[in-house]
Coordinates of C-alpha atoms in Angstrom, one line a residue:
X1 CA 75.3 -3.3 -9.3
X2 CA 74.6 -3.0 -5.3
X3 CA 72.7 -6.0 -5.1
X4 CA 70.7 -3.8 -1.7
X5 CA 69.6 -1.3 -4.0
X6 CA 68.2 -3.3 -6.4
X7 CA 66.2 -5.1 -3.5
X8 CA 64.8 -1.5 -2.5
X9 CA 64.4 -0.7 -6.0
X10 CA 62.3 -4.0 -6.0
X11 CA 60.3 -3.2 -2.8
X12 CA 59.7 0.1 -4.3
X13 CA 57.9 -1.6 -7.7
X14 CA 55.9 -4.3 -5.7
X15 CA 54.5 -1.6 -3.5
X16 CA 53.7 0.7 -6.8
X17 CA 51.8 -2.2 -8.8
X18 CA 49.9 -3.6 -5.2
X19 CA 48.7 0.5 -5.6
X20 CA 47.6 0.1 -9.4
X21 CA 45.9 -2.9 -8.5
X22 CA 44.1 -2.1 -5.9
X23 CA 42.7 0.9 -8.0
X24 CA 39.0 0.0 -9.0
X25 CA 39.8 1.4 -13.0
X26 CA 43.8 1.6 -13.0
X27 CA 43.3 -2.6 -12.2
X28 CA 42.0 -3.0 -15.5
X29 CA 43.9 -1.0 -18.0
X30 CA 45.5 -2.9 -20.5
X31 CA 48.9 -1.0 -20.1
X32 CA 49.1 -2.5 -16.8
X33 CA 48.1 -5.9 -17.5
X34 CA 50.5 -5.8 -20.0
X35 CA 53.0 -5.2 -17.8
X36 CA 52.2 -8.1 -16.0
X37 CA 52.0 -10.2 -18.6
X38 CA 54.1 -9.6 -21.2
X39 CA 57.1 -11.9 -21.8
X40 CA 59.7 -8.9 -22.9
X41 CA 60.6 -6.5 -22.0
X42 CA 59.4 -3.2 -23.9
X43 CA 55.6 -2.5 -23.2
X44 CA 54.0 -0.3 -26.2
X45 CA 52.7 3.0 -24.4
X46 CA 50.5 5.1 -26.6
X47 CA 52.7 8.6 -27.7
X48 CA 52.4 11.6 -26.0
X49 CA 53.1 15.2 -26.6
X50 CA 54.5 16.3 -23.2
X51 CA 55.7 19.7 -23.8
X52 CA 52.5 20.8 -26.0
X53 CA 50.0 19.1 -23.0
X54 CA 52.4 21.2 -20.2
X55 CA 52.3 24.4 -22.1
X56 CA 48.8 24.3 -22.5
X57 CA 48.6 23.6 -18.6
X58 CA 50.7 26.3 -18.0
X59 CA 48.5 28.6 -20.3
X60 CA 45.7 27.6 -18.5
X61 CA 46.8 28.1 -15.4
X62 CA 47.4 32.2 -15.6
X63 CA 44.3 32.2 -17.8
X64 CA 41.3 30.2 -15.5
X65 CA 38.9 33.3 -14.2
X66 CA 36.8 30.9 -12.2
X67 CA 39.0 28.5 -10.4
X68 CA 37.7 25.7 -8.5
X69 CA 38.6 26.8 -4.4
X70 CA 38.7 22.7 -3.8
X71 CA 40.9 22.5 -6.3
X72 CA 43.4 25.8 -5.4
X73 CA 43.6 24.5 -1.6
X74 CA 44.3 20.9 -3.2
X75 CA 47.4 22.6 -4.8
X76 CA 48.5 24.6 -1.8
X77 CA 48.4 21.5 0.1
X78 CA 50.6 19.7 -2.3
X79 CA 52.9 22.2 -2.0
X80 CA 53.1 22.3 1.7
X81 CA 53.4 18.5 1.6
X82 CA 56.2 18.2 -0.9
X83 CA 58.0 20.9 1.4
X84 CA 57.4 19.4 4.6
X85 CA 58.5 15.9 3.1
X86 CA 61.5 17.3 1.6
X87 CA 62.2 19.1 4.8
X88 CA 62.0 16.0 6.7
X89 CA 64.1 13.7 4.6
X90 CA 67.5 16.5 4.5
X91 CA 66.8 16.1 8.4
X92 CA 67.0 12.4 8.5
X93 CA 70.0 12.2 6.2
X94 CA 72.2 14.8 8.3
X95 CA 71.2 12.6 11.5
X96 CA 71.7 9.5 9.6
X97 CA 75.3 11.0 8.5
X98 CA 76.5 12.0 12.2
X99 CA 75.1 8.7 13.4
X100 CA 77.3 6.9 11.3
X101 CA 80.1 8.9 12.2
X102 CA 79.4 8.3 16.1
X103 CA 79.4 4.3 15.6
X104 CA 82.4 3.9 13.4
X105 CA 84.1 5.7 16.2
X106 CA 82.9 3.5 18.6
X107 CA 85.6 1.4 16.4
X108 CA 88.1 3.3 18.1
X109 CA 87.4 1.7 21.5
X110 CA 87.5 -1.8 20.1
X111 CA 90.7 -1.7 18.5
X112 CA 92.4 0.6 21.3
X113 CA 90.9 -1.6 23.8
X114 CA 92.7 -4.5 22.0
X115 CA 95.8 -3.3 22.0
X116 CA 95.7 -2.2 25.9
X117 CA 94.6 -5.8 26.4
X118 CA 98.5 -7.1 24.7
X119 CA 100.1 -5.2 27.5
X120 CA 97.8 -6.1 30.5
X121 CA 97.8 -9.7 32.5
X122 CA 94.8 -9.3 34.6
X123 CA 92.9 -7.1 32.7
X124 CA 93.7 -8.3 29.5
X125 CA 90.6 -10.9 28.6
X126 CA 88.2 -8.0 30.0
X127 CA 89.5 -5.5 27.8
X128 CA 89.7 -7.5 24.8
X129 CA 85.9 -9.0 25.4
X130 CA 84.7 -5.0 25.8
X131 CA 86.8 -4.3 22.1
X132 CA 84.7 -7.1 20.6
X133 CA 81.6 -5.9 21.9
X134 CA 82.8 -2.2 20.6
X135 CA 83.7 -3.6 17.4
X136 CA 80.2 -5.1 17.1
X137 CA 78.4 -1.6 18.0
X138 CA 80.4 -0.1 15.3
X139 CA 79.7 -2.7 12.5
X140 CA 76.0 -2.8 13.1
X141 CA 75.5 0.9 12.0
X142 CA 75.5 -0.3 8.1
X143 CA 72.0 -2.9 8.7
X144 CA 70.9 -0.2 11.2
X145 CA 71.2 2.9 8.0
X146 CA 69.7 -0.1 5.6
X147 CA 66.5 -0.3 7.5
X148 CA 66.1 3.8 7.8
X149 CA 67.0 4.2 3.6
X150 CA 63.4 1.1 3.6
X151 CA 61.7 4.2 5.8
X152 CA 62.9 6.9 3.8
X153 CA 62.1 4.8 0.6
X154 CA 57.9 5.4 1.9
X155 CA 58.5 9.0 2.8
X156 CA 60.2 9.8 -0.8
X157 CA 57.0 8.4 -2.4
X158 CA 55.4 11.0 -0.8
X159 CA 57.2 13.7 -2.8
X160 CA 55.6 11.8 -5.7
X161 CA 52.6 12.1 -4.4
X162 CA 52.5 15.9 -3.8
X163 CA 53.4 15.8 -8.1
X164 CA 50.7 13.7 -8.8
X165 CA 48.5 16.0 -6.7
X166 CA 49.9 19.0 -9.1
X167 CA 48.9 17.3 -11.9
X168 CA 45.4 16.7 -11.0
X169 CA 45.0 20.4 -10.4
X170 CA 46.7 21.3 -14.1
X171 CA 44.5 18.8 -15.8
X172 CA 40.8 20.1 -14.2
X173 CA 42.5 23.9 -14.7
X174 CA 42.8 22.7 -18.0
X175 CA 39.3 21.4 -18.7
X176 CA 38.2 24.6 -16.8
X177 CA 40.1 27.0 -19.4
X178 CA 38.3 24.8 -22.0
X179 CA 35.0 25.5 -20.6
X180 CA 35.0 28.6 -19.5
X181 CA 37.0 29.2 -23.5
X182 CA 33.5 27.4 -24.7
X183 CA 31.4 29.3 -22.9
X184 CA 32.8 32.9 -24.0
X185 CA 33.0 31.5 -27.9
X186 CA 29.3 30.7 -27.4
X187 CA 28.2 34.2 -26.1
X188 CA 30.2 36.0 -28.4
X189 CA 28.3 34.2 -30.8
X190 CA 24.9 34.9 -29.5
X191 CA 25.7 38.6 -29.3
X192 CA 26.6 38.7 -33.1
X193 CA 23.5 37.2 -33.7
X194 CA 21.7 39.8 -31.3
X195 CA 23.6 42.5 -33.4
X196 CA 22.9 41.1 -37.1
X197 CA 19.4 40.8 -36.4
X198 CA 19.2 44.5 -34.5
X199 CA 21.6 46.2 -37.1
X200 CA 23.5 47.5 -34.2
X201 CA 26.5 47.1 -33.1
X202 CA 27.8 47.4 -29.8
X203 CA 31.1 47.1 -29.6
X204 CA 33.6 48.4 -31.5
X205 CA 34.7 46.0 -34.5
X206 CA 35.8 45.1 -37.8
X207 CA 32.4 44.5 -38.8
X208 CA 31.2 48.2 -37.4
X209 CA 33.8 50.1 -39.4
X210 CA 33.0 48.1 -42.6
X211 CA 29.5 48.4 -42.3
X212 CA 30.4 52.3 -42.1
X213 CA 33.0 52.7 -45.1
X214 CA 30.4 50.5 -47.2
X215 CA 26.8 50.4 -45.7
X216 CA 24.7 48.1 -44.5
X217 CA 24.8 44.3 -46.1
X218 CA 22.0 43.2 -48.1
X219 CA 19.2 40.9 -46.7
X220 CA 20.2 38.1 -48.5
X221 CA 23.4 38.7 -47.0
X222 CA 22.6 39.3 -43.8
X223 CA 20.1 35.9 -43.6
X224 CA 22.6 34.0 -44.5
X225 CA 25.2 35.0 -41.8
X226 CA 22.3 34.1 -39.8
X227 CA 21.8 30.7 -40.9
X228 CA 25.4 30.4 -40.3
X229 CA 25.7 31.7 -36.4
X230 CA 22.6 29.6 -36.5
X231 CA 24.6 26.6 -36.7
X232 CA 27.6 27.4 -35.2
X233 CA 25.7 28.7 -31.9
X234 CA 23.9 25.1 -32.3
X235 CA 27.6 23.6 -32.3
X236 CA 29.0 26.1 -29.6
X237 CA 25.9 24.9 -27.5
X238 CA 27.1 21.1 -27.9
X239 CA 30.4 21.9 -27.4
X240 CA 30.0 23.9 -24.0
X241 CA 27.5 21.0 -22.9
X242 CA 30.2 18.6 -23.9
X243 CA 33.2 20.2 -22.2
X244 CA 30.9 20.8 -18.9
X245 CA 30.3 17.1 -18.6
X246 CA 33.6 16.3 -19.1
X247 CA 35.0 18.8 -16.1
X248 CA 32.0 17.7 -14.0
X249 CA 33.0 14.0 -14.4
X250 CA 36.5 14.3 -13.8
X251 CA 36.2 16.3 -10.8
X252 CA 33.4 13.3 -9.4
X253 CA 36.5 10.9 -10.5
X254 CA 39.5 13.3 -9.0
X255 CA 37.8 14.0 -5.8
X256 CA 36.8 10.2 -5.4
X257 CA 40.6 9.6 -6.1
X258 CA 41.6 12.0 -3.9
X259 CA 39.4 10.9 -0.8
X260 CA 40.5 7.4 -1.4
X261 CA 44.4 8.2 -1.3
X262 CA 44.1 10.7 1.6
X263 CA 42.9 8.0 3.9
X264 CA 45.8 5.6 2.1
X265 CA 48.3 7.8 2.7
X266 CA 47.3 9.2 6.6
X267 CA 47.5 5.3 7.3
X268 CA 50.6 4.9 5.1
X269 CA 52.2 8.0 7.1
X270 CA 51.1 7.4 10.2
X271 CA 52.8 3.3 10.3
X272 CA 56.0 4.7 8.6
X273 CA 56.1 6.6 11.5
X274 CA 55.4 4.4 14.1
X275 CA 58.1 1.9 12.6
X276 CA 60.7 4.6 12.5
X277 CA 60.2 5.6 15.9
X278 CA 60.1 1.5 16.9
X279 CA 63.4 1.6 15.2
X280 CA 65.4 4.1 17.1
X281 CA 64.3 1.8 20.8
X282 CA 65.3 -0.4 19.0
X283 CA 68.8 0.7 18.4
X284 CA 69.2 2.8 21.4
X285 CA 68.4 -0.5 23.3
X286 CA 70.9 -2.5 21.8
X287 CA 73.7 0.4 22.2
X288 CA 72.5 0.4 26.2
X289 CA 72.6 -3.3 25.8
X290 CA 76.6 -2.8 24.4
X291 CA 77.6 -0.6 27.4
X292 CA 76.1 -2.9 29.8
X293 CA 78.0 -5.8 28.5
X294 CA 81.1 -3.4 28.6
X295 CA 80.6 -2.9 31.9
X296 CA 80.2 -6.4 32.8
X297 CA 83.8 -6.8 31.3
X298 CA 85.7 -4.3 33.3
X299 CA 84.0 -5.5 36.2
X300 CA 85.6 -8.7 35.6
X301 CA 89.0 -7.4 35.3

């Protein structure tokens, strides 16, 4: 196995678990501590259904009425990110590929200069000390690509970052299709109630057409489909209560989240960048630095 992509795979690991733990609840989950700590290797995760939870996510998301606006830009934005991140890697990797091309070229000079340097008296130890130093350009384009792949290696967990985004907007759409499906269970109950204790009904229904093929139910009847959308109004009232608090608190916990990583990540982006660009002086000074000792050589000649 490529013993540098292991270290980068390593670099990439450290960096994820100094993110869990610096995470004021992810710190203390036991999953994670049991990745630290565990002697073997396998780690028990609890099971998990993926296709039912993404179908329902899916379902939810074509079936929300009242979307939350933070959390539809929040979505957009992901998009847009993963995009723009995607966009910018493809552009790095066709650079990186043409660059490489232009240094192993540079070979060319060494080894031609080297062999003019066999047939030359004079000029001979100039042009074989400019070969070497074209040599050296040439080779020094493999530690140069190494440190871009590190730079790359931040940006790429950026397109992770755009998913996670995704999937913070499909859970709350989830808990939102569970509460507003609450909420419209609940009122359908209230308005049976309204119509069993009127004797109207207002909408057309199975109930309506039975109550016209057979007449009305009897009082006995009809109080005890009472005492029953009694109770399950009671329930649907808990349940809508329940499901509220639940959206409510993980929209307090997603936003916080969400505040905490933007600021992460602008400072994360913004030093990835600066290194990149610190970089490219750097290796555009040490080819100027090549030339120069290249032209100390054939002035020597």
């Amino acid at each position: 196995m490529d013993p540098d992509f292991v270290e980068r795979r390593r670099i990439g690991l450290e960096n994820f678990l100094l993110r869990v733990a610096s995470h004021p609840i992810l710190s203390n989950d036991k999953i994670f501590y049991d990745f630290l700590t565990e002697v073997s290797a396998s780690v028990s995760r609890p099971p998990s259904d993926q296709a039912d939870s993404r179908l329902k996510a899916l379902n939810a998301t074509f079936r929300v009425k009242n979307p939350d606006k933070r959390f539809t830009e929040l979505k957009h934005y992901s998009d847009e990110l993963q995009s723009v991140t995607s966009q910018l890697l493809r552009v790095r990797a066709r650079v990186a590929d043409r660059l490489y091309g232009v240094y192993k070229v540079h070979g060319n000079y060494g080894r031609v200069f080297s062999e003019w340097s066999a047939i030359e008296r004079e000029m001979g130890d100039g042009l074989q000390s400019a070969g070497h130093h074209m040599d050296a350009y040439a080779a020094s384009i493999d530690d140069i690509l190494e440190e871009e792949e590190n730079y790359a290696d931040q940006l790429k967990e950026y397109l992770f970052y755009a998913e996670a985004l995704k999937a913070v907007c499909r859970k709350h759409e989830l808990l939102q299709y569970e509460l507003e499906t609450a909420a419209q269970d609940l009122m359908s109950k209230k308005q049976q109630r309204e119509e069993l204790a009127s004797g109207t009904v207002r909408t057309f229904s199975l109930k309506g057409m039975t109550s016209k093929l057979f007449g009305q139910e009897t009082p006995e009847q009809r109080e005890a489909k009472m005492r029953v959308l009694e109770e399950q109004i009671q329930e649907g009232e808990e349940l809508l209560q329940e499901k509220k608090t639940e959206c409510d608190e993980y929209v307090r916990n997603a936003w916080s989240d969400m505040e905490r990583f933007t600021v992460q990540k602008d400072r994360d982006l913004r030093e990835a960048m600066i290194s990149y660009a610190v970089m490219q002086i750097s290796m555009c000074k040490k080819g100027i630095q090549v030339w120069t000792n290249a032209k100390e050589c054939f002035s020597k000649m």
